[in-house]
Every structure is written in C-alpha cells, then in structure tokens.
Amino acid sequence: MALRPRHDPRMRVVTGACPHDCPDTCAWQVAVDPQTGRAVDIWGHAEHPFTAGKLCGKVDNYLERSYHADRLTTPLRRIGPKGQGRFQPISWAEAISEIATRTNELVEREGAESILQYSYAGTMGLLQGEGMAQRFFNKLGATRLGRTICASAGTQGMRYTLGRSVAPDPLDFEHARLIWLWGTNTLTSNMHLWPIIQRASKAGAKVVVIDPVRTRTARAADEWVPIRPGTDGALALGLMHVLIRDDLVDHDYVARGAIGFEQLCERAHEWSLDRVEAITGIPAARVEALARDYGRIKPAAIRINYGLQRHRGGGMAVRNIACLPALVGAWRERGGGVQLSSSGSFRLDLSGIERPDLLGDRKPRTFNMNRLGEALSLDPEQRRRAHLRECPNDQAPIDAGEPVHALFVYNCNPAAVAPDQGAVLRGLARDDLFTVVLEHFATDTVDWADIVLPATTQIEHWDIVRPYGHLYLGLNRPAIDPVGQSLPNSEIFRRIAQACGFDEPCFHEPDEAILAAFVDAQRDPTMATISWARLLEQGYCRLDVPDPYLPFADGEFPTPSGRCELYSQSMGDAGYDPLPTYLAPAVSAEQAQNGEILHCISPPAHSFLNSTFVNVHKFARREKQPFLLLHPDDASERGIADGTQVSVENQRGSVRLSARVTEEVVRGTVVAPGIWWAKLSPEGRNINWLSPPDETDMGAGARFFDVPVYVRACVTEVCVTEG
C-alpha cells in the first residue's frame, strides 16, 4: 500500500503555524515533493501540546486554497467601472510605479492623511499582518485605523477588571470540575479546547453552555442555558447576587486579591432573580442553581468568546463576568479562572517590527474601522462620526479633516465584513478614491479596486504568530515558492516604500532577519527561554511562565490597585460606572418577546472563518446557501415555514435569506450565519448590509450581534416589504 505523503521519507517536511483568526493558532507540518517543489500534504503537528496532531476541517484543506484555480497570481489594473471586477494583468513594475506615483502626488497635494490603511486579521502573523505595512504607513504619516471590529469591547472590559487579557493555560481546563462555555461555540471556533474539556468531563466535570443558540457545542454539553442575546451582563449580576446572598464568596481571596467588594455587595443586592429572569429569559431557579454550582464546585473555569461582547453593553458584560472568579477564589486553583484571550500573557515589544519611531512627532487622525463608510464619505459630519474617541463622555469638537483619497486594503475584505455595507460600497464607488487591494482571490473588495496585488498564502512566506488561545509562540517557515507572481505582504510594502523614495535601512531588511532580530530583542521575562534558534529548531516555544500557570493565584493583578477591580476608579475617571452594571442591547427584552422587532445575531458559519474559505467549493457546498434561523413561534406569527424565502429588514435596507425554523434558537432572536461574500449572496447583499456602524459601550467595538430587524415572508421571488 502506498504511503501517505506525510509518512513518505522522500518528502521534505516543513513546520509552520496557522495564520487565521482563531484562538487555536495550530502548529502544522507540510510535506513538499522535492522533485516538483509542490506541497502535497498538510497536518497538525503531533508534538505541539495544544494542536496535538489535528487541524480543523478548514485548515486541513489549506492546500486546496493555496492551489485554488481562482487564485490571483499577477498584478491587475481596473479597466471597467468600479464594482464590476474587470481587470487586465500588468507587471509588478507597472503596479508599484503607479501606486508610488499616485501616493506621492496625494501627499504633495492633499497631505498624508488623505491616505487610509484598512486591514485586520486575514493573517495574524506579526510581519505579514502589520509589520512591514506599519513601517510604510508610519513613515508616510497616513490616517490611522482603529482596529476595533472584533474584540476591543471585551478586551477593554478585561483590562478595567484584571489589568490585561490574561487567562489560565487552556490545557489546565482538564483539571476543572465545572466548565461554563459562555457565548462560545467551542466545537466550531475553538475545537482544540474540546478534547481537553472531554477529558475533564470523563473525570466528572459538569459542562454548561450559556448561549442564545443550541449550537453543536451546546448539544454536546451536559446543559444548555438559553439566554437572550446581549443580556449576559444581567446574568452575571444575578450570579453575584446569589453568591453574596448565600455567602458563597471566598472572603480570604477577596480581601487579598480584590478591591470594591463592599460597593459590589450594594450593587448586587439590586439584582433580584426576578429582575434577572425578566431580562435574560432564564428562570430564576435556574440562575440560582447556576450560582450555587459556581460557588461550590471547584475548580471552576469560564470560557467566554468575542460574540458575547458584540452588542451595545458588550464591554461591561465581559467586565461583569471577569469579576466572578475573584469572588469565589477560582484563580487559586489549577483549572480555575476565566479566559477571553491569552494575548495579554504575551508582552511582546513590537516596535522593532512596526517601527513607530518612523512617525516622529506627527499625530495623524484615527478612524474607527467599524465606520469605514463614514470615513470614506465626502460629508464632514460623517467623517467626524468616524473619528475614534477616547471615552464615552468625550464630546470635544473634532476637525473632520479632508476626505480620504486613497485606500490600501490588506488582510481584510471590508466590502463583505464591515458594518453598514451599503455605506461602505458607496464610499468604494467614488471615482476619486484610489483603492489598492492585496489579496489571494477576487473578493467583494477586489471588485472595487483600482490596483490588485497578488499576495502569498501562509505556506509561501516567513512569519511569527502570537496565539490568543494558548501559550505557544509559533514560527512559520515558507514551504513552497510563491504561487505565480504573488509576493508576501512584507515584500509588497517594501517595494512600495522604496518606490516612494523611502531609503531607510528598515525598508531593505529581509523577512528572516527582521523576525530573528525581533525575537532576540525581547526583554520581558516571559520570553527568556524563547530564541530564534529554538524557534528554528522546534517551530514553536512556550512562554517562560510556571507550569501550572496560575497568574492570579496570589492576587497581584496588573491593575492600578494591584487587585481585581470590582470597583474601578479608572472606569469612573473615563466616564463609566465604576461598578458592574447592565446596559441593555438595542432590542429590549420586551420587544424581542412580544413585538414585531426581532434581535439578529450573525455568528460565523461552521465551514467559514470570517469571509475566508467562502469560495472553497467543498465548504460552500456544505453550507449550501445563506440562511436565517428562527424560532417556531416567531415563524408562525409571520406565516413562515421551513425553507421559505424571507426578507430581513431594517432602516439600512433588506437582505433575502432562506428560513430554517428550529427550537434551537431562543424566541425573539434570529441567527444569520456568516460571513458569505456579498457577490455569493442573494441580491448581492449579505447580513452586514443591516449591521449598524454604532460602537459598543467601551473599546469602540462592533455591534454585529445587536441588530434590530423585521422578518417577512417573500412571495415567490419578490419579498413582501410593505408595512
């Protein structure tokens, strides 16, 4: 029997790291045929403690994406109207020359702030993500981008409470005896944590999922607690109420490791279980049982995820939940605590990669990436709204500045993923906007570009990837030569910088040298045992932290007080309530339960990751089509049956989806899994056409899970929209 390529000793095996926006940040290995130079197999690194030899279904097919027939392999120039996606091939020399000429002309005529960068997590690599790009934009002095589309609300809530997004080692969830998966579909978005949870379950742990949807994870857990979206902060306050009322508090830990307990007691007293039930939809008796479990079963672990904070009160909701482990002393024990992200454990100095010194004394304006449509507007009032403010009470007048005249897009597909999609497309349609897009495929955003530059995928370039779901820094080596004429992001921005006349040595350094210097320049004690030589040898290295990793066992939080801040003076100074509180979502409980308005949330489809993998045929076939989940009662009231074409509407417009009627979503809530490319969606619009650009309570985050909508049945191919 023939050997699989991974077992064939004739193959060259290269270790790398998955670049995608996922907490698992897997170490992988790629088998390359030395005769053809072609990658022929990919698998999870068996010795990586968290990857444990397995990749998710998406990345297990990564080679299909790298060698996809539709891959962009040559620079392109637009030849038709914007939005039609009509291009002609050009050489790299032509593309770089045109970009540099247009850039220099704009800087001379309009100033550097007429140029806006737009990027996010298409790759999480430190160099191909923002490294060389930031060198270029810092030197240029371009308008900055507030990258707040994913996690900033929850991250800010964690900072106010714990000081940083620090979490226990997820490998230690095995030791927990109570695990709450709160607002996280672990089997889809964090699958390598699930085997660890299963080991805990076999040892007697109780696994509870708190979520508006009975997800794959909820079906596999011991208990599903249906909660109305956006009400998690109220549930946390109800849990505090019971913990304090029934004296299930670890008073010794609170005395040493927390501040503000007395004030919190007064606040929690206001949150009766009847009040919590009315807001969350969870029966009072069940809230009480949850709290008693949490106060009595030890160790207790909570895993929360980013969807939980994508509503108006998202930052405060995460803050409230982050207070819970200190109340019961969960941080003391291996397997206890709360995890949103482990990124705060990696105290990396990125200045050597991104070179903020190139900016000098300039302080360019910053636009919130959730308000791209407004940032691209010619209307000064809309541009003022796009400015990123420091705190909620900051009402100082803002100079909107001149319009944006050039947009550089990389590692992102804003025409599909940004909120207020209609406004984004109106901005991209401006004839006077020069748009450059670095991409792998002809995405929705590419269709609006003037110049398209083909970028390499992860198996074709060097990078370092910092995880946010475990403690292992990963090195990615290129396994194959670039496909076609594609180039790494680093090389693309290096060439643009040189063509613009930037002659600093940092625009001539090769990738491998940049990464080696970055690693060996780190001075934080947690990086003491990580070196470039070790990364080259092994492919990944664990942070130099104790095992077991109990970051707050003795208190010692990186907050201003040095404690878990149940009462946060920093929040008070910034204009927030310094105590845990509750801010209702845009759709109230009464509206969602009794009114015509429904609460729409849009988590990722199982087979997609953001808008990545949408055009890989096997995944698109698996997802079939864009659809909407809704409860049978909500469907019946609207004359909707399973399979009915429905119009989902609000003041921004409408999208057409296929209805799936199910009791696995709470009443009053509809779920539109995403993120489908708009061009692959009915009528050329995906669910983000309806998403608001409005910010969360803190962190200026996105509100993808806080969208009021009306849902109506369509008649044949025409949707009923009157009323």
XYZ file of C-alpha atoms in Angstrom:
723
model
C 0.000 0.000 0.000
C 1.335 3.457 -0.915
C 2.476 5.717 1.863
C 0.621 8.946 2.592
C 2.939 11.842 1.717
C 3.348 12.750 5.375
C 4.848 9.303 6.012
C 6.949 9.164 2.859
C 10.633 9.642 3.786
C 11.279 11.135 0.349
C 9.170 14.187 1.214
C 10.622 17.374 2.664
C 8.658 18.305 5.817
C 8.343 21.971 6.818
C 6.881 23.178 10.107
C 4.651 26.236 10.144
C 1.841 27.960 12.022
C -1.760 28.603 11.027
C -2.274 32.353 10.412
C -6.037 32.570 10.779
C -8.161 34.476 13.271
C -8.700 31.568 15.649
C -7.559 31.102 19.253
C -6.063 27.688 18.488
C -3.145 29.010 16.339
C -2.147 25.491 15.322
C 1.340 24.297 14.540
C 1.240 22.441 11.244
C 3.585 20.468 9.053
C 3.630 20.454 5.269
C 5.020 17.687 3.063
C 6.705 19.009 -0.076
C 7.682 16.880 -3.036
C 11.364 17.790 -3.547
C 11.195 16.980 -7.263
C 8.305 19.313 -8.087
C 8.515 21.750 -5.160
C 4.770 21.291 -4.683
C 3.118 20.915 -1.271
C 1.260 17.597 -1.255
C 0.019 17.156 2.338
C -0.633 19.189 5.489
C -1.396 18.033 9.048
C -1.346 19.190 12.637
C 1.974 18.951 14.455
C 1.724 15.882 16.672
C 4.130 17.178 19.323
C 2.525 20.593 19.799
C 0.697 20.255 23.142
C -2.403 22.177 22.056
C -2.597 21.227 18.366
C -1.986 17.575 19.282
C -1.736 16.409 15.673
C -5.098 17.716 14.436
C -6.254 20.580 12.232
C -9.779 21.870 11.810
C -11.667 20.826 8.687
C -10.977 24.200 7.066
C -7.206 24.278 7.521
C -6.873 20.553 6.873
C -7.775 21.595 3.305
C -5.437 24.584 3.237
C -3.521 23.320 0.215
C -6.732 23.407 -1.795
C -6.913 27.110 -1.011
C -3.262 27.814 -1.830
C -3.515 25.992 -5.171
C -7.074 27.113 -5.952
C -7.781 27.632 -9.654
C -9.142 31.117 -8.918
C -6.021 32.257 -7.070
C -4.789 35.728 -8.014
C -1.296 35.297 -9.433
C -0.475 38.550 -11.233
C -0.970 42.275 -10.522
C -4.137 43.726 -12.057
C -5.364 47.171 -13.149
C -9.056 48.037 -13.351
C -10.413 48.511 -16.885
C -14.157 48.719 -16.231
C -16.429 50.673 -13.879
C -15.809 50.200 -10.168
C -17.660 47.249 -8.712
C -17.717 45.158 -11.889
C -14.422 43.386 -11.182
C -12.993 43.874 -14.678
C -9.183 43.982 -14.797
C -6.199 43.492 -17.048
C -2.861 41.966 -15.982
C 0.088 44.312 -15.551
C 3.668 43.830 -14.391
C 4.859 44.351 -10.841
C 6.979 47.265 -12.044
C 3.910 48.964 -13.537
C 1.785 48.329 -10.463
C 4.355 49.578 -7.961
C 5.198 52.614 -10.088
C 1.544 53.632 -10.409
C 0.903 53.178 -6.676
C 4.001 55.167 -5.694
C 3.241 57.950 -8.170
C -0.371 58.306 -7.003
C 0.717 58.148 -3.347
C 3.378 60.827 -3.690
C 1.040 63.084 -5.668
C -1.643 62.786 -2.975
C 0.800 63.509 -0.170
C 2.028 66.578 -2.030
C -1.448 67.846 -2.954
C -3.709 66.722 -0.085
C -1.375 65.620 2.709
C -0.558 62.157 4.023
C -3.837 61.942 5.967
C -5.651 61.702 2.633
C -4.443 58.068 2.620
C -6.144 55.433 4.814
C -4.998 51.913 5.608
C -7.651 49.234 6.201
C -6.677 45.793 7.479
C -7.454 43.237 10.100
C -6.863 39.561 10.786
C -6.675 37.880 7.390
C -3.340 36.810 8.785
C -2.458 37.025 12.481
C 1.255 36.970 11.650
C 3.307 39.751 13.185
C 5.226 40.566 9.999
C 2.778 39.781 7.189
C -0.069 41.163 9.285
C 1.048 44.650 10.262
C 4.852 44.602 10.454
C 6.163 45.979 7.169
C 2.841 47.692 6.420
C 3.125 49.758 9.592
C 6.690 50.700 8.752
C 5.376 52.122 5.488
C 2.347 53.926 6.943
C 4.345 55.273 9.896
C 6.903 56.754 7.521
C 4.117 58.124 5.341
C 2.103 59.627 8.215
C -1.183 58.253 6.839
C -4.517 58.281 8.659
C -4.526 55.560 11.303
C -7.139 52.827 11.617
C -8.741 51.968 14.937
C -8.830 48.171 14.550
C -11.861 47.504 16.687
C -14.043 45.224 14.587
C -13.601 42.034 16.610
C -12.529 42.085 20.230
C -11.946 45.570 21.570
C -15.045 45.890 23.774
C -14.359 42.704 25.720
C -10.645 43.387 25.800
C -11.281 46.780 27.397
C -13.674 45.219 29.918
C -10.990 42.717 30.890
C -8.379 45.464 31.210
C -10.524 47.513 33.559
C -11.127 44.455 35.736
C -7.970 42.296 35.518
C -5.438 44.706 34.009
C -4.803 42.654 30.844
C -6.407 39.837 28.886
C -4.583 37.181 30.863
C -6.060 33.695 31.119
C -5.202 30.339 32.641
C -3.444 27.785 30.470
C -6.284 26.184 28.453
C -4.543 22.820 28.850
C -5.453 23.111 32.535
C -9.187 23.071 31.782
C -8.688 19.328 32.157
C -8.487 19.883 35.917
C -11.718 21.890 36.173
C -14.811 20.281 37.666
C -17.205 22.930 36.434
C -16.795 24.441 32.955
C -19.014 27.219 31.651
C -18.783 27.828 27.901
C -20.404 31.244 27.850
C -21.184 32.655 24.421
C -18.713 30.356 22.685
C -19.350 27.612 20.150
C -16.176 25.743 21.041
C -16.564 22.910 18.545
C -16.647 25.422 15.687
C -14.410 28.273 16.820
C -12.009 26.721 19.364
C -12.079 22.990 18.548
C -8.729 22.085 20.142
C -10.108 23.035 23.533
C -12.865 20.449 23.207
C -10.730 17.288 23.734
C -9.402 18.904 26.916
C -12.968 19.563 28.061
C -13.877 15.977 27.226
C -11.087 14.721 29.473
C -12.412 16.933 32.248
C -15.918 15.611 31.626
C -14.766 11.998 31.883
C -13.194 12.900 35.215
C -16.530 14.228 36.481
C -16.673 17.841 35.319
C -20.031 19.426 34.563
C -20.049 21.277 31.223
C -22.616 24.048 30.757
C -23.192 26.168 27.642
C -24.796 29.609 28.032
C -25.855 30.797 24.583
C -28.868 32.106 22.638
C -28.423 29.184 20.223
C -28.287 25.454 20.892
C -25.058 25.101 18.968
C -23.103 21.930 18.204
C -21.253 22.611 21.440
C -24.459 23.040 23.435
C -25.784 19.744 22.090
C -22.604 18.000 23.258
C -22.578 19.592 26.719
C -24.335 18.488 29.899
C -26.615 21.509 29.944
C -27.736 24.303 27.639
C -28.856 27.565 29.241
C -30.747 29.616 26.617
C -30.192 33.341 27.168
C -31.463 36.344 25.248
C -28.588 37.925 23.312
C -26.976 40.966 24.879
C -28.209 40.169 28.405
C -25.109 38.348 29.682
C -24.172 41.255 31.930
C -27.503 40.979 33.729
C -26.986 37.248 34.266
C -23.553 37.904 35.773
C -25.113 40.423 38.181
C -27.732 37.860 39.164
C -24.999 35.307 39.844
C -23.205 37.854 42.038
C -26.472 38.457 43.889
C -26.760 34.769 44.844
C -23.067 34.289 45.616
C -23.122 37.208 48.046
C -26.589 36.459 49.464
C -25.743 32.816 50.180
C -22.194 33.598 51.367
C -20.552 31.517 48.665
C -17.717 34.044 48.494
C -14.052 33.270 49.183
C -13.592 36.112 51.668
C -9.894 35.450 52.147
C -9.171 35.772 48.428
C -11.418 38.816 48.074
C -9.675 40.533 50.999
C -6.239 39.971 49.492
C -6.922 39.998 45.784
C -9.873 42.305 45.070
C -10.970 45.858 45.691
C -14.512 47.239 45.965
C -16.297 44.244 47.456
C -18.456 46.327 49.807
C -19.658 48.559 46.969
C -20.291 45.486 44.809
C -22.473 43.976 47.542
C -24.740 47.012 47.388
C -24.950 46.831 43.602
C -25.592 43.074 43.523
C -28.385 43.459 46.065
C -30.331 45.416 43.432
C -30.307 42.435 41.081
C -33.096 40.191 42.288
C -33.585 36.906 40.480
C -36.990 38.034 39.220
C -35.328 41.052 37.620
C -32.679 38.858 36.027
C -35.290 36.428 34.706
C -37.303 39.245 33.134
C -34.228 40.485 31.245
C -32.422 37.258 30.317
C -35.347 34.860 29.907
C -33.593 32.370 32.223
C -35.899 31.164 35.042
C -34.922 32.492 38.462
C -34.490 28.977 39.851
C -32.024 28.146 37.115
C -29.989 31.313 37.754
C -29.882 30.356 41.416
C -28.723 26.825 40.596
C -26.004 28.141 38.298
C -24.710 30.447 41.024
C -24.711 27.737 43.672
C -22.801 25.397 41.360
C -20.267 28.117 40.691
C -19.827 28.872 44.375
C -19.479 25.226 45.454
C -17.837 23.243 42.633
C -14.100 23.729 42.414
C -12.114 24.284 40.291
C -14.482 26.335 38.118
C -13.460 27.557 34.644
C -15.274 30.032 32.394
C -14.536 30.317 28.669
C -16.106 33.344 27.016
C -15.756 34.403 23.406
C -15.995 37.535 21.323
C -19.566 37.196 20.102
C -20.699 37.816 23.653
C -19.386 41.414 23.507
C -20.721 42.442 20.098
C -23.661 44.411 21.446
C -24.253 47.818 22.999
C -23.214 46.777 26.518
C -20.573 44.252 25.435
C -17.594 45.667 27.301
C -19.473 45.852 30.576
C -20.852 42.335 30.095
C -17.317 40.932 29.819
C -16.244 43.031 32.800
C -19.077 41.616 34.905
C -18.163 38.028 34.042
C -14.465 38.725 34.697
C -15.353 39.668 38.288
C -16.778 36.225 39.091
C -13.559 34.174 39.559
C -12.256 36.595 42.184
C -15.481 36.301 44.201
C -15.130 32.525 44.580
C -11.322 32.351 44.589
C -11.264 30.378 41.325
C -7.894 31.888 40.416
C -6.279 29.936 43.250
C -6.703 26.551 41.614
C -5.354 24.799 38.565
C -8.218 24.738 36.092
C -9.942 27.787 37.576
C -10.412 31.315 36.255
C -11.801 32.931 33.119
C -10.489 33.045 29.559
C -11.380 35.560 26.897
C -7.899 35.710 25.401
C -4.387 34.732 26.388
C -2.890 37.554 24.333
C -2.165 39.645 27.435
C 0.292 36.999 28.599
C 2.458 37.772 25.548
C 4.052 41.078 26.482
C 5.809 41.473 23.150
C 7.660 44.611 22.127
C 6.517 45.094 18.529
C 8.418 48.322 17.959
C 11.264 46.521 16.192
C 8.845 45.129 13.618
C 6.430 48.053 13.211
C 8.884 50.948 13.798
C 6.572 53.580 15.346
C 9.619 55.863 15.553
C 9.216 56.472 11.806
C 6.096 58.502 12.616
C 8.187 61.047 14.521
C 6.169 63.787 16.230
C 3.211 63.503 13.840
C -0.163 62.514 15.288
C -2.411 61.545 12.385
C -6.155 61.252 12.838
C -7.624 57.815 13.577
C -10.809 56.427 12.028
C -12.834 53.626 13.590
C -12.820 50.664 11.205
C -16.481 49.963 12.005
C -17.299 53.297 10.360
C -15.463 52.786 7.076
C -18.445 54.017 5.084
C -18.416 57.276 7.005
C -14.617 57.548 6.864
C -14.825 57.389 3.063
C -17.636 59.919 2.896
C -17.227 63.398 1.434
C -19.595 64.691 4.159
C -17.573 66.259 7.029
C -20.215 65.327 9.605
C -19.961 61.647 8.681
C -16.162 61.793 8.890
C -16.471 63.337 12.348
C -18.541 60.330 13.414
C -15.818 58.033 12.084
C -13.166 59.549 14.363
C -12.170 57.253 17.212
C -12.934 58.926 20.545
C -11.073 58.245 23.769
C -14.009 57.809 26.173
C -17.823 57.883 26.122
C -18.130 61.411 27.508
C -15.656 62.939 25.069
C -17.759 65.483 23.223
C -14.947 67.835 22.276
C -15.363 69.166 18.732
C -13.455 67.189 16.130
C -11.957 68.544 12.944
C -13.102 66.046 10.337
C -10.150 66.877 8.131
C -10.050 66.447 4.380
C -11.629 63.455 2.624
C -9.768 60.187 2.127
C -8.465 59.952 -1.441
C -6.566 56.647 -1.311
C -7.335 53.378 0.455
C -4.901 50.499 0.978
C -6.698 47.244 1.896
C -4.812 44.154 3.054
C -5.660 41.129 5.210
C -9.323 42.091 5.080
C -12.444 42.063 2.905
C -14.364 45.134 4.117
C -16.948 45.069 1.325
C -18.205 41.847 2.934
C -17.264 42.096 6.623
C -17.588 45.761 7.610
C -20.815 47.044 9.187
C -23.206 49.269 7.240
C -22.291 47.580 3.974
C -24.292 49.978 1.828
C -22.316 52.973 3.102
C -19.051 51.085 2.573
C -19.916 50.364 -1.064
C -20.947 53.963 -1.653
C -17.531 55.014 -0.408
C -15.691 52.436 -2.520
C -17.650 53.569 -5.571
C -16.161 57.086 -5.504
C -14.344 57.744 -8.775
C -11.849 59.996 -6.977
C -10.863 57.252 -4.491
C -7.712 55.342 -5.468
C -8.004 51.843 -3.976
C -5.215 49.275 -3.725
C -6.068 45.745 -2.529
C -3.642 42.959 -1.583
C -5.464 39.628 -1.874
C -5.488 35.922 -2.694
C -8.842 35.892 -4.520
C -11.276 38.201 -6.276
C -13.272 39.056 -3.166
C -16.075 41.604 -2.963
C -13.497 44.263 -2.088
C -11.278 43.397 -5.040
C -14.171 44.213 -7.366
C -13.907 47.874 -6.290
C -10.110 48.169 -6.543
C -8.057 50.202 -8.979
C -4.929 48.082 -8.490
C -4.939 44.487 -7.199
C -1.735 42.904 -5.885
C -1.484 39.095 -5.511
C -0.329 38.095 -2.009
C 1.198 34.829 -0.821
C -0.585 32.406 1.480
C 0.947 31.130 4.709
C 2.822 28.218 3.152
C 4.746 30.687 0.975
C 6.352 33.143 3.424
C 8.083 33.681 6.777
C 6.195 34.854 9.847
C 5.715 34.595 13.598
C 2.228 34.066 15.000
C 1.172 35.060 18.508
C -1.804 32.990 19.723
C -4.707 34.268 21.765
C -5.906 30.858 22.957
C -2.784 29.200 24.390
C 0.803 29.930 25.451
C 2.934 28.802 22.471
C 4.550 31.303 20.110
C 4.726 29.852 16.578
C 7.210 30.249 13.745
C 6.093 29.824 10.148
C 8.644 28.794 7.535
C 7.819 29.018 3.841
C 7.239 25.512 2.475
C 6.981 26.390 -1.229
C 7.925 29.197 -3.578
C 5.256 31.863 -4.157
C 2.477 30.706 -6.480
C 2.588 32.588 -9.783
C 3.842 36.146 -9.316
C 2.420 36.501 -5.794
C 4.557 38.191 -3.150
C 4.455 38.370 0.661
C 2.773 41.460 2.120
C 6.154 42.397 3.552
C 7.785 42.446 0.126
C 4.878 44.336 -1.434
C 5.080 47.148 1.109
C 8.873 47.044 0.953
C 8.711 47.701 -2.808
C 6.079 50.429 -2.472
C 8.151 52.165 0.220
C 11.289 52.106 -1.898
C 9.396 53.384 -4.948
C 8.032 56.246 -2.812
C 11.615 57.228 -2.083
C 11.910 55.873 1.461
C 15.547 54.840 1.775
C 15.769 53.890 5.466
C 17.587 50.570 6.037
C 14.412 49.092 7.567
C 12.856 49.025 4.082
C 15.658 46.806 2.814
C 15.823 44.179 5.590
C 14.808 40.642 4.553
C 11.967 38.943 6.386
C 14.018 36.306 8.150
C 16.410 38.935 9.513
C 13.519 41.096 10.767
C 11.965 38.194 12.646
C 15.248 36.974 14.107
C 16.100 40.459 15.382
C 12.590 40.857 16.814
C 12.750 37.617 18.804
C 16.216 38.159 20.171
C 15.428 41.770 21.148
C 12.612 40.779 23.527
C 13.379 41.644 27.157
C 10.245 40.591 29.023
C 10.994 37.726 31.473
C 8.283 35.563 29.900
C 10.361 35.491 26.705
C 13.593 34.499 28.461
C 13.690 30.941 27.096
C 12.437 31.785 23.592
C 15.113 32.385 20.997
C 15.296 32.460 17.228
C 17.467 29.342 17.328
C 14.846 27.438 19.362
C 12.049 28.521 17.054
C 14.020 27.387 14.022
C 14.707 24.040 15.647
C 11.272 23.314 17.098
C 8.828 25.613 15.301
C 7.113 26.799 18.491
C 8.054 27.731 22.062
C 6.055 28.045 25.267
C 6.171 31.286 27.165
C 8.523 31.130 30.126
C 5.766 31.010 32.737
C 5.274 28.446 35.520
C 3.535 25.138 34.934
C 0.853 25.120 36.218
C 0.243 28.689 35.169
C -1.814 30.366 37.892
C -1.407 34.050 37.008
C -3.551 35.448 39.812
C -3.375 32.750 42.483
C -1.996 35.307 44.935
C -3.842 38.296 43.542
C -1.195 40.578 42.065
C -3.259 41.794 39.130
C -1.714 44.254 36.648
C -4.328 46.909 37.539
C -3.705 50.327 39.122
C -4.621 48.885 42.534
C -2.787 45.589 42.016
C -6.079 43.762 42.631
C -9.093 42.555 40.703
C -11.047 45.800 40.452
C -14.642 45.041 41.361
C -14.777 48.810 41.750
C -12.666 50.529 39.101
C -11.673 54.125 39.649
C -10.147 54.102 36.161
C -13.597 53.399 34.743
C -15.085 56.202 36.796
C -12.414 58.599 35.570
C -13.224 57.610 31.963
C -16.916 58.326 32.416
C -18.200 54.794 33.057
C -19.987 53.359 36.056
C -17.076 52.104 38.201
C -19.137 49.114 39.369
C -20.565 46.260 37.317
C -23.822 47.352 35.745
C -26.043 46.463 32.796
C -26.645 48.236 29.513
C -29.495 46.738 27.511
C -28.994 45.821 23.838
C -30.695 47.783 21.096
C -33.524 45.230 21.081
C -35.171 45.210 24.508
C -36.419 42.013 26.139
C -40.000 43.209 25.728
C -39.559 43.878 22.007
C -37.877 40.554 21.371
C -40.516 38.630 23.310
C -43.676 40.407 22.266
C -43.087 42.801 19.390
C -42.586 42.633 15.672
C -38.903 43.539 16.015
C -36.505 40.604 16.263
C -32.920 40.537 17.534
C -30.493 39.415 14.805
C -27.060 37.950 15.510
C -24.590 36.705 12.898
C -22.002 34.210 14.187
C -19.665 32.550 11.677
C -20.937 29.604 9.695
C -19.247 26.367 10.743
C -17.373 25.929 7.459
C -16.187 29.539 7.124
C -13.839 31.742 9.115
C -14.831 35.385 8.762
C -15.046 35.627 4.957
C -12.125 33.242 4.420
C -12.832 29.829 2.834
C -16.182 31.041 1.446
C -15.018 30.415 -2.127
C -13.577 26.942 -1.425
C -16.157 24.796 -3.181
C -16.433 21.958 -0.652
C -17.194 24.418 2.160
C -19.676 26.433 0.125
C -21.451 23.185 -0.818
C -21.560 22.163 2.829
C -23.170 25.458 3.897
C -25.450 25.378 0.790
C -26.760 28.971 0.950
C -27.172 31.954 3.261
C -29.979 31.232 5.710
C -31.811 32.516 8.780
C -32.617 30.508 11.898
C -35.783 31.499 13.730
C -37.943 30.059 16.497
C -41.208 28.270 15.531
C -43.323 30.835 17.407
C -41.682 33.730 15.570
C -42.051 31.873 12.283
C -45.713 31.019 12.855
C -46.620 34.618 13.704
C -45.185 35.691 10.331
C -46.521 32.854 8.179
C -43.029 31.478 7.617
C -42.328 27.779 7.113
C -39.050 25.936 6.865
C -37.443 26.782 3.524
C -39.454 29.965 2.993
C -37.575 32.827 1.359
C -37.667 35.734 3.776
C -36.780 39.406 3.694
C -34.760 40.568 6.706
C -35.045 44.340 7.014
C -34.259 47.443 8.991
C -33.655 51.108 8.227
C -30.498 50.240 6.256
C -32.300 48.056 3.742
C -33.005 44.371 3.312
C -31.371 41.031 2.604
C -33.004 37.864 1.337
C -32.351 34.565 3.125
C -33.808 31.077 3.341
C -35.644 30.359 6.608
C -34.784 27.428 8.843
C -37.333 27.030 11.604
C -35.907 25.491 14.772
C -36.393 25.401 18.525
C -32.601 25.631 18.894
C -32.699 29.432 18.975
C -34.381 31.483 21.706
C -37.662 33.134 20.856
C -37.311 36.721 19.682
C -33.880 36.052 18.172
C -32.889 35.247 14.596
C -29.483 33.940 13.551
C -27.853 34.611 10.174
C -24.599 32.610 9.996
C -21.901 34.406 8.007
C -19.845 35.748 6.523
C -20.894 35.000 2.973
C -19.302 37.120 0.289
C -21.925 39.591 -0.887
C -21.453 38.518 -4.505
C -22.385 34.965 -3.463
C -25.494 36.155 -1.577
C -28.989 36.784 -2.948
C -29.317 40.248 -4.492
C -25.609 40.895 -3.826
C -26.058 41.744 -0.154
C -25.069 39.783 2.951
C -26.241 40.276 6.531
C -23.782 43.120 7.145
C -25.939 45.317 4.943
C -28.127 45.578 8.069
C -25.345 45.822 10.694
C -25.033 49.242 12.350
C -21.736 51.147 12.477
C -22.529 52.146 16.070
C -19.945 51.405 18.767
C -20.147 49.290 21.875
C -20.131 50.887 25.324
C -16.331 50.728 25.582
C -13.489 49.903 23.231
C -15.454 51.311 20.250
C -16.197 47.754 19.148
C -18.646 46.443 16.565
C -22.287 45.537 17.256
C -22.807 42.631 14.866
C -24.924 40.814 17.480
C -27.190 43.744 18.269
C -29.192 44.296 15.095
C -32.943 45.020 15.270
C -34.732 43.569 12.245
C -38.133 42.832 10.787
C -38.609 39.481 9.057
C -41.242 38.964 6.377
C -42.069 36.127 4.021
C -41.348 36.578 0.334
C -43.966 35.854 -2.323
C -42.231 33.707 -4.977
C -39.130 35.693 -5.942
C -40.450 39.060 -4.700
C -40.315 39.881 -0.995
C -43.250 41.490 0.789
C -41.818 44.708 2.253
C -44.826 46.907 2.875
C -45.941 47.769 6.388
